[in-house]
Coordinates of C-alpha atoms and ligand atoms in Angstrom, one line a residue:
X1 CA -1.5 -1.6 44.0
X2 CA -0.1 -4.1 42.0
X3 CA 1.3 -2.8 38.2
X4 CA 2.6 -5.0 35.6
X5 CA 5.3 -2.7 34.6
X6 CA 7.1 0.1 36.7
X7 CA 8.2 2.3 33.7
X8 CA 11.2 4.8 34.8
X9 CA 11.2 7.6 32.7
X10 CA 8.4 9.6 31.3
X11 CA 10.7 10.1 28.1
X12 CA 9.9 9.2 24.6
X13 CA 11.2 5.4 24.5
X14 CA 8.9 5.5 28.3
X15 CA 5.9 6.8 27.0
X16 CA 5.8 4.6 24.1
X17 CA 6.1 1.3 25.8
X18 CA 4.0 2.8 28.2
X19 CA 1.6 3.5 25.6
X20 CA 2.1 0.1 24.0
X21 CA 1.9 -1.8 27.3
X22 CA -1.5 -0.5 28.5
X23 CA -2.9 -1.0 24.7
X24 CA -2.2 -4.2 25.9
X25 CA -4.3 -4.3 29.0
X26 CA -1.1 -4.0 31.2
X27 CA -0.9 -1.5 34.2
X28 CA 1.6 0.6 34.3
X29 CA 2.9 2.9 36.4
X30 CA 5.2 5.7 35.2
X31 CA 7.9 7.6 37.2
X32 CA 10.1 10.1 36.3
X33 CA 12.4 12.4 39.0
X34 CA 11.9 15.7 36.5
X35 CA 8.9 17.7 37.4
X36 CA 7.4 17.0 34.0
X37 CA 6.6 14.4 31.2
X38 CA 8.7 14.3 27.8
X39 CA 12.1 14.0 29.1
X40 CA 14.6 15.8 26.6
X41 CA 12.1 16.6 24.1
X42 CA 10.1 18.3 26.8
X43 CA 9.3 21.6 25.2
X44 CA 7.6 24.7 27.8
X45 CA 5.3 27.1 26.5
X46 CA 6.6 30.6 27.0
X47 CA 5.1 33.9 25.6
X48 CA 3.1 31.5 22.9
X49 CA 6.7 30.2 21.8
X50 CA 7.3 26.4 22.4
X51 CA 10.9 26.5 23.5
X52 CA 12.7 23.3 23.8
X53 CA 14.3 23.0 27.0
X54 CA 17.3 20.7 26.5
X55 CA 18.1 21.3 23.1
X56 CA 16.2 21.9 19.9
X57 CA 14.4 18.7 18.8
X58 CA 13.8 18.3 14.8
X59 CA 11.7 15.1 14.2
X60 CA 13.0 13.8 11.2
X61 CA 12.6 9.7 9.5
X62 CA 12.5 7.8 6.6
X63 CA 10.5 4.9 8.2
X64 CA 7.0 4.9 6.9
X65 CA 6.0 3.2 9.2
X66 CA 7.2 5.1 12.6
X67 CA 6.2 8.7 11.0
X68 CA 2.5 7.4 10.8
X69 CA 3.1 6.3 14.3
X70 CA 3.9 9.9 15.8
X71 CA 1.2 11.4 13.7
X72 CA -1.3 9.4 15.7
X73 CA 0.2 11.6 18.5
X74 CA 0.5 14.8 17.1
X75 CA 0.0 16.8 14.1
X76 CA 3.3 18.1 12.6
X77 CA 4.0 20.7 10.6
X78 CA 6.2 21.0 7.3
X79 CA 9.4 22.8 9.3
X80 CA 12.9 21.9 7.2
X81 CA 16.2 22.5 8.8
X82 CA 18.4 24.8 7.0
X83 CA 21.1 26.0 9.6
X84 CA 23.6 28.7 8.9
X85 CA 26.8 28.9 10.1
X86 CA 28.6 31.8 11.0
X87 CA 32.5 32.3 11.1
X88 CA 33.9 35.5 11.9
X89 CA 31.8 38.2 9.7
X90 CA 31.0 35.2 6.7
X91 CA 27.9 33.4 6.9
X92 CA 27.4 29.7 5.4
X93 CA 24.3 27.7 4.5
X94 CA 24.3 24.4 6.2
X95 CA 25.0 21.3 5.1
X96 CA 28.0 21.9 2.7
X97 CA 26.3 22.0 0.0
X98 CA 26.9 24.3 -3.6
X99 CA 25.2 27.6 -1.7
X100 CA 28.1 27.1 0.8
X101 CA 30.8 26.9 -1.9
X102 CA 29.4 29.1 -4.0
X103 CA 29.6 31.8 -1.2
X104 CA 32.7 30.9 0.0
X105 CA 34.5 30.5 -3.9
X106 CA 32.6 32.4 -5.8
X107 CA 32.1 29.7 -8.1
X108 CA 28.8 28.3 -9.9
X109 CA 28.7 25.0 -10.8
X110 CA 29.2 21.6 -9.0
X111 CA 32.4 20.4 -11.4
X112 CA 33.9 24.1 -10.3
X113 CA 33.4 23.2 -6.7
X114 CA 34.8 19.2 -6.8
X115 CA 37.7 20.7 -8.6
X116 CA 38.5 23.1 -5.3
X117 CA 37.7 20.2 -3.2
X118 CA 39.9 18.1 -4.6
X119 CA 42.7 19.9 -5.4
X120 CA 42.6 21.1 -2.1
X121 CA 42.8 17.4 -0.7
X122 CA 45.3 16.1 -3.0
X123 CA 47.5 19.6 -1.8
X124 CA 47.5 17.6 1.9
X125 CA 48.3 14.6 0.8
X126 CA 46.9 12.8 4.3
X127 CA 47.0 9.1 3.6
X128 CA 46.0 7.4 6.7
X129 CA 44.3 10.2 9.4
X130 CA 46.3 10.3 12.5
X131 CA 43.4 12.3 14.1
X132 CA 40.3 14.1 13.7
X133 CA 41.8 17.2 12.2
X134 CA 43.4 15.3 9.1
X135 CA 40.1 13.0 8.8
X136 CA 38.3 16.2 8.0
X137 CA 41.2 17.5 5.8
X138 CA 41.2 15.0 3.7
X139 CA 37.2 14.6 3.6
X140 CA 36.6 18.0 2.8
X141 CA 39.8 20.4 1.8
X142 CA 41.4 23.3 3.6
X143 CA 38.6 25.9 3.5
X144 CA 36.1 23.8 4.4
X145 CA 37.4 22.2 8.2
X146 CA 39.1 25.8 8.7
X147 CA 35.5 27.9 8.0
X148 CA 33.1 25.5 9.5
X149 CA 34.7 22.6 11.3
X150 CA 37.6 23.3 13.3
X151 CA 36.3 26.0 15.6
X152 CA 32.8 24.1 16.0
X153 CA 34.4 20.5 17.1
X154 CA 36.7 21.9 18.9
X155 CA 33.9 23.5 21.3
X156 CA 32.0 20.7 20.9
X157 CA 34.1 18.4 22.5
X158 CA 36.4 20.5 24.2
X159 CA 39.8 19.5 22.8
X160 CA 41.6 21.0 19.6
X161 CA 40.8 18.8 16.4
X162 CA 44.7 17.2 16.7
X163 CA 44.2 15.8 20.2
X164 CA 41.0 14.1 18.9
X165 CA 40.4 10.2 17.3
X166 CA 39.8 10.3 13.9
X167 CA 36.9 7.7 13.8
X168 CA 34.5 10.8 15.3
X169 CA 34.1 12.0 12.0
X170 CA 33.7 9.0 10.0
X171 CA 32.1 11.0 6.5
X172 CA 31.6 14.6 5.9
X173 CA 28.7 14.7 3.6
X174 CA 29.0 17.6 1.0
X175 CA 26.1 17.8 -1.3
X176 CA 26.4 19.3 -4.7
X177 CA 23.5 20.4 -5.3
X178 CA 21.8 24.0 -4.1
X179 CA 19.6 22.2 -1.3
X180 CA 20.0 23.4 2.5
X181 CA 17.9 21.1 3.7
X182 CA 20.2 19.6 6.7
X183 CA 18.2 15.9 6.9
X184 CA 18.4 13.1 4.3
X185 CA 15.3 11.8 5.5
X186 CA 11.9 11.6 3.5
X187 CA 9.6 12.9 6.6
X188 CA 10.2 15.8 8.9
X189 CA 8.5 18.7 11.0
X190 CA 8.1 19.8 14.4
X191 CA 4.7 18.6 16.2
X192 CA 2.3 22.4 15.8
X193 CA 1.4 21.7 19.4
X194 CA 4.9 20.8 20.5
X195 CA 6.7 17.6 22.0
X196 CA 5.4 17.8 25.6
X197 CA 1.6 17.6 24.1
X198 CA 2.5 14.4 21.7
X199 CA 3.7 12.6 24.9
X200 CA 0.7 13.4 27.0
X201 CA -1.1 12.0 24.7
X202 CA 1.2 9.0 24.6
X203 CA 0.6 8.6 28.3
X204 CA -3.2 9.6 28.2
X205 CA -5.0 7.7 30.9
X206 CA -1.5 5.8 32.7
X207 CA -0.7 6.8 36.0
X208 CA 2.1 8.8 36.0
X209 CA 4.1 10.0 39.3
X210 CA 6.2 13.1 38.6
X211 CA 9.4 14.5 40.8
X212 CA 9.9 10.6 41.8
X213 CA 13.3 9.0 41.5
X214 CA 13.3 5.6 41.4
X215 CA 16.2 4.9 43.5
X216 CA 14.0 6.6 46.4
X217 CA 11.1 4.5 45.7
X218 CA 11.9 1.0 44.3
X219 CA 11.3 -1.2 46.8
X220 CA 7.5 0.4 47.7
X221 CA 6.2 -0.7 44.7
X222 CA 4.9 -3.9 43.8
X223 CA 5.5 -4.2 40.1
X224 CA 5.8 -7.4 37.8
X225 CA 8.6 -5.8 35.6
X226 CA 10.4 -2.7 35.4
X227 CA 11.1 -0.6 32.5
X228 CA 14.5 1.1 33.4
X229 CA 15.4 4.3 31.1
X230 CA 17.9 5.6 33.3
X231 CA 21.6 5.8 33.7
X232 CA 22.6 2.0 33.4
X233 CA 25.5 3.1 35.2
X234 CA 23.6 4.4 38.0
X235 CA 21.1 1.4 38.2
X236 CA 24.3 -1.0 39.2
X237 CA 25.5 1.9 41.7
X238 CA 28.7 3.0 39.5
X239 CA 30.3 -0.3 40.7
X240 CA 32.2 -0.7 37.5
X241 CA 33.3 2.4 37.4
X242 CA 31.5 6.0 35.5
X243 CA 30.5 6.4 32.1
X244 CA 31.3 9.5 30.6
X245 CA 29.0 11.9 28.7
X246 CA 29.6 15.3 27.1
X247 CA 27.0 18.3 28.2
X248 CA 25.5 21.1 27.4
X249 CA 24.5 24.2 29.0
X250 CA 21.7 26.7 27.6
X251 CA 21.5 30.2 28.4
X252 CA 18.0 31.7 27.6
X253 CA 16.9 35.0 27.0
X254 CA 13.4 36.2 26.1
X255 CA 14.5 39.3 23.5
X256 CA 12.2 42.2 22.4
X257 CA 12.1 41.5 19.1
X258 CA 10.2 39.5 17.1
X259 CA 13.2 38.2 14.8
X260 CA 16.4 38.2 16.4
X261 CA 18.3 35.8 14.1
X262 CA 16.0 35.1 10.8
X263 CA 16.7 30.9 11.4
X264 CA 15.8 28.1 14.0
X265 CA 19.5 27.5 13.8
X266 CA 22.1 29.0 13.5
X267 CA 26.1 27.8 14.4
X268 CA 28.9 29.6 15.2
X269 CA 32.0 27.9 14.0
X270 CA 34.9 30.3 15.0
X271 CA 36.8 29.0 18.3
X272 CA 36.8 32.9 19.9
X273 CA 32.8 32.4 20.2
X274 CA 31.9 30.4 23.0
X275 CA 28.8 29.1 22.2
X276 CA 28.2 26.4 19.7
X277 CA 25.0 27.9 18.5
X278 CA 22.0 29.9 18.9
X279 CA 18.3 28.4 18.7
X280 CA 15.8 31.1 17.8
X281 CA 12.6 28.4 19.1
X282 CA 9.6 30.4 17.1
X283 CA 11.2 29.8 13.8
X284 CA 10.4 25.9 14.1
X285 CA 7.0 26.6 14.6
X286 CA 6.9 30.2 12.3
X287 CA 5.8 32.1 15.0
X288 CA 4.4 35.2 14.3
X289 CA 4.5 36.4 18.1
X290 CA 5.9 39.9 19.1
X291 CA 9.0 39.0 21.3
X292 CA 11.4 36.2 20.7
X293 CA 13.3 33.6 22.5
X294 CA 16.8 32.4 22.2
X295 CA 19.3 29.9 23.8
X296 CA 22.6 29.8 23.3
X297 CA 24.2 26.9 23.8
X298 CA 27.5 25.5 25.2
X299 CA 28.9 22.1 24.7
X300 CA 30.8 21.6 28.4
X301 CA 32.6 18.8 30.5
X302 CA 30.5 16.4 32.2
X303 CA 30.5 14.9 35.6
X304 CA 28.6 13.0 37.9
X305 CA 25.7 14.2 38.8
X306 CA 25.5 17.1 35.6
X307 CA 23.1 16.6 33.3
X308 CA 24.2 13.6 30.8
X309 CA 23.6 14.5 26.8
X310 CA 25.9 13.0 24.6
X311 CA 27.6 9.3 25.4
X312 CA 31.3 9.5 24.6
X313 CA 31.5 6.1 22.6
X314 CA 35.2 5.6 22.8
X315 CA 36.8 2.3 23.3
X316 CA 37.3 3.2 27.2
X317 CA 33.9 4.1 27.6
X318 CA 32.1 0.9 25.1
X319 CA 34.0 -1.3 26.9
X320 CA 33.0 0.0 30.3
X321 CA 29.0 -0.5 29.2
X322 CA 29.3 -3.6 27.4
X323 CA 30.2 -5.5 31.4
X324 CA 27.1 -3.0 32.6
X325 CA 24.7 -5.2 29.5
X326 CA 25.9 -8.0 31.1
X327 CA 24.6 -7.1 34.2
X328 CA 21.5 -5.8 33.0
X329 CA 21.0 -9.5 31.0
X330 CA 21.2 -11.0 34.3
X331 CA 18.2 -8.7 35.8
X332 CA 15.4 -11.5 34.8
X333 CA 12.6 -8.7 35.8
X334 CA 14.5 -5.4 34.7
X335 CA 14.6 -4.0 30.8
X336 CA 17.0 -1.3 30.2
X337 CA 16.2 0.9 27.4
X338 CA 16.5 4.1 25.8
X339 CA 19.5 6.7 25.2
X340 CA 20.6 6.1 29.0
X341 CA 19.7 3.0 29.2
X342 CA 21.5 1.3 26.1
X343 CA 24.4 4.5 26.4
X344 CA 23.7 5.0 23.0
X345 CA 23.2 8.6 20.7
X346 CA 19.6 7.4 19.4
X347 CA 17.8 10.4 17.3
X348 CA 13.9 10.5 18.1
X349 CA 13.1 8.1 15.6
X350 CA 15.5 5.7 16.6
X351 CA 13.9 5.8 20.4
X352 CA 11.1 4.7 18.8
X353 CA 11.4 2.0 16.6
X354 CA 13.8 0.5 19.9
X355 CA 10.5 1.1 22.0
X356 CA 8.2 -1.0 19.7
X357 CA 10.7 -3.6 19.0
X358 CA 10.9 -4.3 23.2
X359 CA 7.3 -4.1 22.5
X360 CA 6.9 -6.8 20.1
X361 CA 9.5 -9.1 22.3
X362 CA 8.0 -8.4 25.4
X363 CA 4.2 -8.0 25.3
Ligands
FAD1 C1 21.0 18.3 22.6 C2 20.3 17.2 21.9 C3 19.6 17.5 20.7 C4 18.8 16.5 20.1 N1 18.2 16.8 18.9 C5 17.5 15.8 18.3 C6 16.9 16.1 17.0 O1 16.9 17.2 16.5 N2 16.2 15.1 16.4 C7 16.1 13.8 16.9 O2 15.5 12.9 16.3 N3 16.7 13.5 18.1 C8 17.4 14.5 18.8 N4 18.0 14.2 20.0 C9 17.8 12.9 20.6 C10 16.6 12.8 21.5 O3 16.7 13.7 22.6 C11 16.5 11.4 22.1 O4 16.2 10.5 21.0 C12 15.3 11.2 23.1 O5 15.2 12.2 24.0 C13 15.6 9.9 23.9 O6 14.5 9.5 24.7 P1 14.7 8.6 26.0 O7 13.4 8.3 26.5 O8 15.6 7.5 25.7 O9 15.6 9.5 27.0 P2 15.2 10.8 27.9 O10 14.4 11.7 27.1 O11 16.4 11.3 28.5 O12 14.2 10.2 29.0 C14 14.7 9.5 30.1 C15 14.0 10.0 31.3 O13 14.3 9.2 32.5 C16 14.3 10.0 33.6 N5 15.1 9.3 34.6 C17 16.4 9.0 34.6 N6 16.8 8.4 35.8 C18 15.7 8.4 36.5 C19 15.5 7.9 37.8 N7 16.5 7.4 38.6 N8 14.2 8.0 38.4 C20 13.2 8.5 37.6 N9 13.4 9.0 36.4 C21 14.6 8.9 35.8 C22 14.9 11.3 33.1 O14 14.6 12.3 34.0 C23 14.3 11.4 31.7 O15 13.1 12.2 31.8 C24 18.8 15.2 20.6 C25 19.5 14.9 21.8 C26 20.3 15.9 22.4 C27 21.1 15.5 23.6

């Protein structure tokens, strides 16, 4: 059988070109070594709940154009998210925002809170940010990086705030206004149906080969072109040396009750926890079902072989992919795309508009 495209990687910047290819008239063929479609948005139905398996996945944009794009896919529903934060027995709303100060002040009114803020700033007198911990000082005040910073980066990338860069944290958005909703963005929601069902429907009538890793099969099939959304790394057999990622592992629990925490999200932001937060999954969909599901999740140290989540974009690490996109620039009949691909954080949205735009080049 003769494809036009070997596409590796059944995930969302896969199942799009995918898609986009065979709209075309191009065969595909599409492989992934997981034992299902949707890659990290891959959500499992369990007692009626869609729980999403590596991570909770909020669909958020403010491109027109790509929201009409997923709704041809799925329908979504009008989910916001408004995390919470807890530190020791205080809970925050989530972003900063004037329900967060006015908890944590007592105050009212948006010149009350800049006033703390500021003064609190100007007390530290950090000029230039020798690290991450005096970056968030002087973004956002004492209170602030002690309550729901400092514990939460810490676990998240494993390293007290002083023994980490100050460009992580490049701006620490506080809103003054009394709105929780954590996105910017002009569309969001969570697909009613879930994310595994949007990218069937993505891959509706391709061929797709499941529990197949490429490096087993490449040279038994005969395609024109590949579409590679693996490990770049991994594609030129580490022979530059290992990119680094940070991971996570989830611990689930089905609980016997229908409303374990009240919110999708919530974060715990003192050190002495050990989990970064807890996903309740109904609550994206508002679930009315009798039992609940929860994950609680832990940022952890990656190595070869782990599951990759997050790129660690430092200079060591850039520079170490940047000779890797040189090699994949001289694979004539090889496209390297997507978050392990291009070692690059994309959100969902992102994925997508990448997908179409190697679209538009290439078909
Ligand atoms: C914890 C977490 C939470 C997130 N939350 C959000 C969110 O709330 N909102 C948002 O917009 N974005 C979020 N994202 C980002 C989102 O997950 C990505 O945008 C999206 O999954 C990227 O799709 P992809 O196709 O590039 O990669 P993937 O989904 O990883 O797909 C790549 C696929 O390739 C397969 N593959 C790899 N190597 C091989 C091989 N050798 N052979 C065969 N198959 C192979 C993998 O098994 C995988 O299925 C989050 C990311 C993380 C890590």
């Amino acid at each position: 059988m003769k494809y036009d495209y070997l596409v590796v990687g059944a995930g969302l910047f896969g199942a799009v070109f995918a898609h986009e290819a065979s709209e075309k008239g191009k065969k595909c063929l599409v492989i992934d070594k997981r034992e299902h479609i949707a890659g990290n948005i891959y959500t499992e139905r369990i007692d009626d709940i869609d729980v999403h398996k590596y991570g909770a996945h909020i669909f958020h944009t403010s491109d027109k154009k790509i929201w009409d794009y997923v709704n041809r896919f799925a329908e979504f529903n009008n989910y916001i998210n408004s995390p919470v934060a807890i530190y020791n027995d205080e809970l925050y709303n989530l972003p900063f925002n004037m329900n967060t100060f006015s908890k944590m002040w007592g105050i009212k009114t948006p010149a009350e809170a800049k006033a703390i803020i500021e003064k609190q700033i100007a007390e530290l007198d950090i000029d230039e940010p020798a690290n991450l911990e005096e970056q968030a000082l002087k973004l956002a005040g004492r209170d602030v990086y002690e309550k729901l910073v400092k514990g939460y980066t810490q676990k998240q990338w494993g390293r007290e705030c002083k023994d980490l860069p100050a460009f992580i944290i490049k701006r620490l958005p506080l809103r003054f206004t009394y709105d929780n909703n954590y996105f910017n963005d002009r569309f969001q929601g969570i697909p009613i149906e879930g994310y595994t069902k949007m990218v069937e429907k993505m891959l509706d009538g391709i061929e797709v080969r499941l529990s197949t890793d490429y490096f087993d099969i490449k040279d038994e099939i005969d395609a024109e072109k590949t579409v590679y959304t693996g490990m770049i790394d991994r594609f030129f057999d580490y022979k530059l040396g290992v990119l680094e990622y940070r991971s996570v592992r989830f611990e689930t629990e089905k609980v016997d009750t229908d409303n374990y925490q009240g919110n999708a999200v919530v974060n715990y932001t003192s050190a002495d926890v050990p989990y970064t937060r807890i996903i309740e999954h109904k609550h994206f969909n508002f679930g009315k079902q009798p039992v609940s599901i929860i994950s609680r999740e832990y940022s952890s140290e990656w190595k070869k072989g782990d599951e990759p989540y997050y790129p660690v974009n430092n200079e060591k690490n850039d520079n170490l992919y940047h000779e890797y996109e040189k090699l994949a620039a001289a694979e004539k009949n090889v496209l390297f795309g997507g978050r392990l691909g291009q070692y690059k954080y994309y959100d969902m949205d992102k994925v997508i508009a990448a997908a179409l735009d190697m679209c538009s080049e290439e078909l």
